[in-house]
């Protein structure tokens, strides 16, 4: 079974592969599926800025496109010094997490802290069908 530390490490390693020439904010995300499989990805930006994709969305969509549907844990890491406050997922990514049963979100900070949040805390009164 994967540990939280392994998931966080994988997110940090994934951030090394980010394509972030516009923001210079390299983010990595790793997801753990209910089967115990791990998938990682990074943010991929575009000259047309809004076309850019977040690390979390890329990692979740990668896992789902491999047949995974339940993703209890996500770890997010930014490896750039600017990220002192923490690599908190954007609102869109929180909604994507909601779709696939994310319960816990491990957010790393630039000072080496790992914060364990519930998705309920990050996205209260969420939209669900
Ligand atoms: N970004 C992520 O990949 N995940 C987040 O949680 C927040 C922001 C990316 C999008 C963009 O490439 C860069 O970080 C700056 O916003």
JSON list of C-alpha atoms and ligand atoms in Angstrom, two decimals:
[
{"chain": "A", "resi": 1, "resn": "UNK", "atom": "CA", "xyz": [0.00, 0.00, 0.00]},
{"chain": "A", "resi": 2, "resn": "UNK", "atom": "CA", "xyz": [1.22, 3.48, -0.84]},
{"chain": "A", "resi": 3, "resn": "UNK", "atom": "CA", "xyz": [1.93, 5.86, 2.00]},
{"chain": "A", "resi": 4, "resn": "UNK", "atom": "CA", "xyz": [1.11, 9.56, 2.07]},
{"chain": "A", "resi": 5, "resn": "UNK", "atom": "CA", "xyz": [4.85, 10.27, 1.93]},
{"chain": "A", "resi": 6, "resn": "UNK", "atom": "CA", "xyz": [5.22, 8.23, -1.27]},
{"chain": "A", "resi": 7, "resn": "UNK", "atom": "CA", "xyz": [2.34, 10.10, -2.83]},
{"chain": "A", "resi": 8, "resn": "UNK", "atom": "CA", "xyz": [3.83, 13.47, -1.89]},
{"chain": "A", "resi": 9, "resn": "UNK", "atom": "CA", "xyz": [7.25, 12.43, -3.21]},
{"chain": "A", "resi": 10, "resn": "UNK", "atom": "CA", "xyz": [5.69, 11.37, -6.50]},
{"chain": "A", "resi": 11, "resn": "UNK", "atom": "CA", "xyz": [3.91, 14.72, -6.78]},
{"chain": "A", "resi": 12, "resn": "UNK", "atom": "CA", "xyz": [7.20, 16.55, -6.24]},
{"chain": "A", "resi": 13, "resn": "UNK", "atom": "CA", "xyz": [8.92, 14.43, -8.87]},
{"chain": "A", "resi": 14, "resn": "UNK", "atom": "CA", "xyz": [6.05, 14.99, -11.30]},
{"chain": "A", "resi": 15, "resn": "UNK", "atom": "CA", "xyz": [6.44, 18.76, -10.87]},
{"chain": "A", "resi": 16, "resn": "UNK", "atom": "CA", "xyz": [9.93, 18.46, -12.39]},
{"chain": "A", "resi": 17, "resn": "UNK", "atom": "CA", "xyz": [8.19, 17.62, -15.68]},
{"chain": "A", "resi": 18, "resn": "UNK", "atom": "CA", "xyz": [5.84, 20.60, -15.60]},
{"chain": "A", "resi": 19, "resn": "UNK", "atom": "CA", "xyz": [5.62, 22.75, -18.71]},
{"chain": "A", "resi": 20, "resn": "UNK", "atom": "CA", "xyz": [5.22, 26.16, -17.11]},
{"chain": "A", "resi": 21, "resn": "UNK", "atom": "CA", "xyz": [7.23, 28.71, -19.15]},
{"chain": "A", "resi": 22, "resn": "UNK", "atom": "CA", "xyz": [4.63, 31.45, -18.60]},
{"chain": "A", "resi": 23, "resn": "UNK", "atom": "CA", "xyz": [4.01, 31.31, -14.86]},
{"chain": "A", "resi": 24, "resn": "UNK", "atom": "CA", "xyz": [7.23, 29.54, -13.79]},
{"chain": "A", "resi": 25, "resn": "UNK", "atom": "CA", "xyz": [4.98, 27.84, -11.23]},
{"chain": "A", "resi": 26, "resn": "UNK", "atom": "CA", "xyz": [5.67, 24.14, -11.55]},
{"chain": "A", "resi": 27, "resn": "UNK", "atom": "CA", "xyz": [3.04, 21.96, -9.95]},
{"chain": "A", "resi": 28, "resn": "UNK", "atom": "CA", "xyz": [2.88, 18.17, -9.67]},
{"chain": "A", "resi": 29, "resn": "UNK", "atom": "CA", "xyz": [0.00, 16.01, -8.53]},
{"chain": "A", "resi": 30, "resn": "UNK", "atom": "CA", "xyz": [-0.28, 12.34, -7.65]},
{"chain": "A", "resi": 31, "resn": "UNK", "atom": "CA", "xyz": [-3.46, 10.42, -7.13]},
{"chain": "A", "resi": 32, "resn": "UNK", "atom": "CA", "xyz": [-4.08, 7.17, -5.30]},
{"chain": "A", "resi": 33, "resn": "UNK", "atom": "CA", "xyz": [-6.94, 5.02, -6.61]},
{"chain": "A", "resi": 34, "resn": "UNK", "atom": "CA", "xyz": [-9.12, 2.67, -4.59]},
{"chain": "A", "resi": 35, "resn": "UNK", "atom": "CA", "xyz": [-7.20, -0.20, -6.24]},
{"chain": "A", "resi": 36, "resn": "UNK", "atom": "CA", "xyz": [-3.96, 1.17, -4.78]},
{"chain": "A", "resi": 37, "resn": "UNK", "atom": "CA", "xyz": [-2.60, 2.39, -8.11]},
{"chain": "A", "resi": 38, "resn": "UNK", "atom": "CA", "xyz": [-0.80, 5.70, -8.36]},
{"chain": "A", "resi": 39, "resn": "UNK", "atom": "CA", "xyz": [-0.87, 8.17, -11.25]},
{"chain": "A", "resi": 40, "resn": "UNK", "atom": "CA", "xyz": [1.07, 11.42, -11.48]},
{"chain": "A", "resi": 41, "resn": "UNK", "atom": "CA", "xyz": [1.11, 14.42, -13.75]},
{"chain": "A", "resi": 42, "resn": "UNK", "atom": "CA", "xyz": [2.06, 18.09, -13.90]},
{"chain": "A", "resi": 43, "resn": "UNK", "atom": "CA", "xyz": [0.70, 21.39, -15.15]},
{"chain": "A", "resi": 44, "resn": "UNK", "atom": "CA", "xyz": [0.97, 22.01, -18.88]},
{"chain": "A", "resi": 45, "resn": "UNK", "atom": "CA", "xyz": [0.65, 25.62, -20.00]},
{"chain": "A", "resi": 46, "resn": "UNK", "atom": "CA", "xyz": [-0.12, 27.19, -23.34]},
{"chain": "A", "resi": 47, "resn": "UNK", "atom": "CA", "xyz": [0.66, 30.51, -25.03]},
{"chain": "A", "resi": 48, "resn": "UNK", "atom": "CA", "xyz": [-3.10, 31.03, -24.97]},
{"chain": "A", "resi": 49, "resn": "UNK", "atom": "CA", "xyz": [-3.06, 31.14, -21.17]},
{"chain": "A", "resi": 50, "resn": "UNK", "atom": "CA", "xyz": [-6.59, 29.86, -20.39]},
{"chain": "A", "resi": 51, "resn": "UNK", "atom": "CA", "xyz": [-5.86, 26.70, -22.36]},
{"chain": "A", "resi": 52, "resn": "UNK", "atom": "CA", "xyz": [-3.34, 25.69, -19.67]},
{"chain": "A", "resi": 53, "resn": "UNK", "atom": "CA", "xyz": [-4.12, 22.60, -17.61]},
{"chain": "A", "resi": 54, "resn": "UNK", "atom": "CA", "xyz": [-3.54, 22.13, -13.90]},
{"chain": "A", "resi": 55, "resn": "UNK", "atom": "CA", "xyz": [-1.50, 19.26, -12.52]},
{"chain": "A", "resi": 56, "resn": "UNK", "atom": "CA", "xyz": [-4.42, 17.88, -10.49]},
{"chain": "A", "resi": 57, "resn": "UNK", "atom": "CA", "xyz": [-6.78, 17.79, -13.47]},
{"chain": "A", "resi": 58, "resn": "UNK", "atom": "CA", "xyz": [-4.12, 16.11, -15.61]},
{"chain": "A", "resi": 59, "resn": "UNK", "atom": "CA", "xyz": [-3.38, 13.46, -12.97]},
{"chain": "A", "resi": 60, "resn": "UNK", "atom": "CA", "xyz": [-7.05, 12.70, -12.31]},
{"chain": "A", "resi": 61, "resn": "UNK", "atom": "CA", "xyz": [-7.93, 12.59, -16.00]},
{"chain": "A", "resi": 62, "resn": "UNK", "atom": "CA", "xyz": [-4.94, 10.34, -16.62]},
{"chain": "A", "resi": 63, "resn": "UNK", "atom": "CA", "xyz": [-6.13, 7.88, -13.94]},
{"chain": "A", "resi": 64, "resn": "UNK", "atom": "CA", "xyz": [-9.72, 7.97, -15.17]},
{"chain": "A", "resi": 65, "resn": "UNK", "atom": "CA", "xyz": [-8.63, 7.40, -18.76]},
{"chain": "A", "resi": 66, "resn": "UNK", "atom": "CA", "xyz": [-6.86, 4.25, -17.54]},
{"chain": "A", "resi": 67, "resn": "UNK", "atom": "CA", "xyz": [-10.13, 2.91, -16.15]},
{"chain": "A", "resi": 68, "resn": "UNK", "atom": "CA", "xyz": [-9.98, 4.24, -12.57]},
{"chain": "A", "resi": 69, "resn": "UNK", "atom": "CA", "xyz": [-13.14, 5.77, -11.14]},
{"chain": "A", "resi": 70, "resn": "UNK", "atom": "CA", "xyz": [-12.50, 6.17, -7.41]},
{"chain": "A", "resi": 71, "resn": "UNK", "atom": "CA", "xyz": [-9.61, 8.30, -6.24]},
{"chain": "A", "resi": 72, "resn": "UNK", "atom": "CA", "xyz": [-9.58, 8.69, -2.43]},
{"chain": "A", "resi": 73, "resn": "UNK", "atom": "CA", "xyz": [-6.36, 10.68, -2.10]},
{"chain": "A", "resi": 74, "resn": "UNK", "atom": "CA", "xyz": [-4.62, 13.43, -4.08]},
{"chain": "A", "resi": 75, "resn": "UNK", "atom": "CA", "xyz": [-1.24, 14.99, -3.27]},
{"chain": "A", "resi": 76, "resn": "UNK", "atom": "CA", "xyz": [-0.22, 18.36, -4.73]},
{"chain": "A", "resi": 77, "resn": "UNK", "atom": "CA", "xyz": [3.23, 19.92, -4.72]},
{"chain": "A", "resi": 78, "resn": "UNK", "atom": "CA", "xyz": [4.76, 23.07, -6.13]},
{"chain": "A", "resi": 79, "resn": "UNK", "atom": "CA", "xyz": [8.54, 23.00, -6.37]},
{"chain": "A", "resi": 80, "resn": "UNK", "atom": "CA", "xyz": [9.04, 26.70, -6.93]},
{"chain": "A", "resi": 81, "resn": "UNK", "atom": "CA", "xyz": [10.19, 28.97, -4.16]},
{"chain": "A", "resi": 82, "resn": "UNK", "atom": "CA", "xyz": [7.22, 31.29, -4.64]},
{"chain": "A", "resi": 83, "resn": "UNK", "atom": "CA", "xyz": [4.95, 28.62, -3.21]},
{"chain": "A", "resi": 84, "resn": "UNK", "atom": "CA", "xyz": [5.21, 29.45, 0.45]},
{"chain": "A", "resi": 85, "resn": "UNK", "atom": "CA", "xyz": [1.49, 29.43, 1.19]},
{"chain": "A", "resi": 86, "resn": "UNK", "atom": "CA", "xyz": [0.88, 25.96, -0.23]},
{"chain": "A", "resi": 87, "resn": "UNK", "atom": "CA", "xyz": [-0.11, 24.34, -3.50]},
{"chain": "A", "resi": 88, "resn": "UNK", "atom": "CA", "xyz": [-3.84, 24.65, -2.97]},
{"chain": "A", "resi": 89, "resn": "UNK", "atom": "CA", "xyz": [-5.99, 23.32, -5.79]},
{"chain": "A", "resi": 90, "resn": "UNK", "atom": "CA", "xyz": [-8.08, 25.78, -7.78]},
{"chain": "A", "resi": 91, "resn": "UNK", "atom": "CA", "xyz": [-11.87, 25.67, -7.66]},
{"chain": "A", "resi": 92, "resn": "UNK", "atom": "CA", "xyz": [-12.18, 23.82, -10.96]},
{"chain": "A", "resi": 93, "resn": "UNK", "atom": "CA", "xyz": [-9.82, 21.08, -9.78]},
{"chain": "A", "resi": 94, "resn": "UNK", "atom": "CA", "xyz": [-11.75, 20.75, -6.50]},
{"chain": "A", "resi": 95, "resn": "UNK", "atom": "CA", "xyz": [-14.90, 20.11, -8.52]},
{"chain": "A", "resi": 96, "resn": "UNK", "atom": "CA", "xyz": [-13.06, 17.52, -10.64]},
{"chain": "A", "resi": 97, "resn": "UNK", "atom": "CA", "xyz": [-11.90, 15.86, -7.40]},
{"chain": "A", "resi": 98, "resn": "UNK", "atom": "CA", "xyz": [-15.49, 15.75, -6.21]},
{"chain": "A", "resi": 99, "resn": "UNK", "atom": "CA", "xyz": [-16.55, 13.77, -9.28]},
{"chain": "A", "resi": 100, "resn": "UNK", "atom": "CA", "xyz": [-14.14, 10.94, -8.51]},
{"chain": "A", "resi": 101, "resn": "UNK", "atom": "CA", "xyz": [-14.64, 10.49, -4.79]},
{"chain": "A", "resi": 102, "resn": "UNK", "atom": "CA", "xyz": [-11.61, 12.34, -3.50]},
{"chain": "A", "resi": 103, "resn": "UNK", "atom": "CA", "xyz": [-11.72, 12.38, 0.31]},
{"chain": "A", "resi": 104, "resn": "UNK", "atom": "CA", "xyz": [-8.29, 13.70, 1.28]},
{"chain": "A", "resi": 105, "resn": "UNK", "atom": "CA", "xyz": [-6.05, 16.31, -0.35]},
{"chain": "A", "resi": 106, "resn": "UNK", "atom": "CA", "xyz": [-2.42, 16.49, 0.76]},
{"chain": "A", "resi": 107, "resn": "UNK", "atom": "CA", "xyz": [-1.19, 20.03, 0.15]},
{"chain": "A", "resi": 108, "resn": "UNK", "atom": "CA", "xyz": [2.51, 20.73, 0.44]},
{"chain": "A", "resi": 109, "resn": "UNK", "atom": "CA", "xyz": [3.94, 24.12, 1.30]},
{"chain": "A", "resi": 110, "resn": "UNK", "atom": "CA", "xyz": [7.16, 25.78, 0.26]},
{"chain": "A", "resi": 111, "resn": "UNK", "atom": "CA", "xyz": [8.44, 25.39, 3.80]},
{"chain": "A", "resi": 112, "resn": "UNK", "atom": "CA", "xyz": [8.24, 21.61, 3.70]},
{"chain": "A", "resi": 113, "resn": "UNK", "atom": "CA", "xyz": [4.94, 21.13, 5.50]},
{"chain": "A", "resi": 114, "resn": "UNK", "atom": "CA", "xyz": [2.30, 18.64, 4.31]},
{"chain": "A", "resi": 115, "resn": "UNK", "atom": "CA", "xyz": [-1.28, 19.59, 5.20]},
{"chain": "A", "resi": 116, "resn": "UNK", "atom": "CA", "xyz": [-3.94, 16.91, 5.16]},
{"chain": "A", "resi": 117, "resn": "UNK", "atom": "CA", "xyz": [-7.32, 18.40, 4.21]},
{"chain": "A", "resi": 118, "resn": "UNK", "atom": "CA", "xyz": [-10.67, 16.78, 3.58]},
{"chain": "A", "resi": 119, "resn": "UNK", "atom": "CA", "xyz": [-12.35, 17.66, 0.31]},
{"chain": "A", "resi": 120, "resn": "UNK", "atom": "CA", "xyz": [-15.39, 18.61, 2.40]},
{"chain": "A", "resi": 121, "resn": "UNK", "atom": "CA", "xyz": [-13.29, 21.36, 3.96]},
{"chain": "A", "resi": 122, "resn": "UNK", "atom": "CA", "xyz": [-11.94, 22.54, 0.62]},
{"chain": "A", "resi": 123, "resn": "UNK", "atom": "CA", "xyz": [-15.26, 22.35, -1.23]},
{"chain": "A", "resi": 124, "resn": "UNK", "atom": "CA", "xyz": [-18.25, 22.69, 1.10]},
{"chain": "A", "resi": 125, "resn": "UNK", "atom": "CA", "xyz": [-21.79, 22.70, -0.36]},
{"chain": "A", "resi": 126, "resn": "UNK", "atom": "CA", "xyz": [-20.44, 21.23, -3.56]},
{"chain": "A", "resi": 127, "resn": "UNK", "atom": "CA", "xyz": [-22.46, 20.59, -6.72]},
{"chain": "A", "resi": 128, "resn": "UNK", "atom": "CA", "xyz": [-23.37, 16.93, -7.21]},
{"chain": "A", "resi": 129, "resn": "UNK", "atom": "CA", "xyz": [-25.94, 15.10, -9.34]},
{"chain": "B", "resi": 1, "resn": "LIG", "atom": "N1", "xyz": [-1.80, 25.29, -11.20]},
{"chain": "B", "resi": 1, "resn": "LIG", "atom": "C1", "xyz": [-1.87, 23.95, -10.98]},
{"chain": "B", "resi": 1, "resn": "LIG", "atom": "O1", "xyz": [-1.37, 23.15, -11.78]},
{"chain": "B", "resi": 1, "resn": "LIG", "atom": "N2", "xyz": [-2.50, 23.51, -9.88]},
{"chain": "B", "resi": 1, "resn": "LIG", "atom": "C2", "xyz": [-2.98, 24.31, -8.89]},
{"chain": "B", "resi": 1, "resn": "LIG", "atom": "O2", "xyz": [-3.42, 23.82, -7.87]},
{"chain": "B", "resi": 1, "resn": "LIG", "atom": "C3", "xyz": [-2.99, 25.77, -9.06]},
{"chain": "B", "resi": 1, "resn": "LIG", "atom": "C4", "xyz": [-2.37, 26.28, -10.31]},
{"chain": "B", "resi": 1, "resn": "LIG", "atom": "C5", "xyz": [-1.05, 25.76, -12.35]},
{"chain": "B", "resi": 1, "resn": "LIG", "atom": "C6", "xyz": [-1.83, 26.41, -13.44]},
{"chain": "B", "resi": 1, "resn": "LIG", "atom": "C7", "xyz": [-0.78, 27.27, -14.08]},
{"chain": "B", "resi": 1, "resn": "LIG", "atom": "O3", "xyz": [-0.01, 26.49, -14.98]},
{"chain": "B", "resi": 1, "resn": "LIG", "atom": "C8", "xyz": [0.13, 27.68, -12.94]},
{"chain": "B", "resi": 1, "resn": "LIG", "atom": "O4", "xyz": [-0.10, 26.73, -11.90]},
{"chain": "B", "resi": 1, "resn": "LIG", "atom": "C9", "xyz": [-0.08, 29.09, -12.42]},
{"chain": "B", "resi": 1, "resn": "LIG", "atom": "O5", "xyz": [-1.41, 29.32, -12.16]}
]
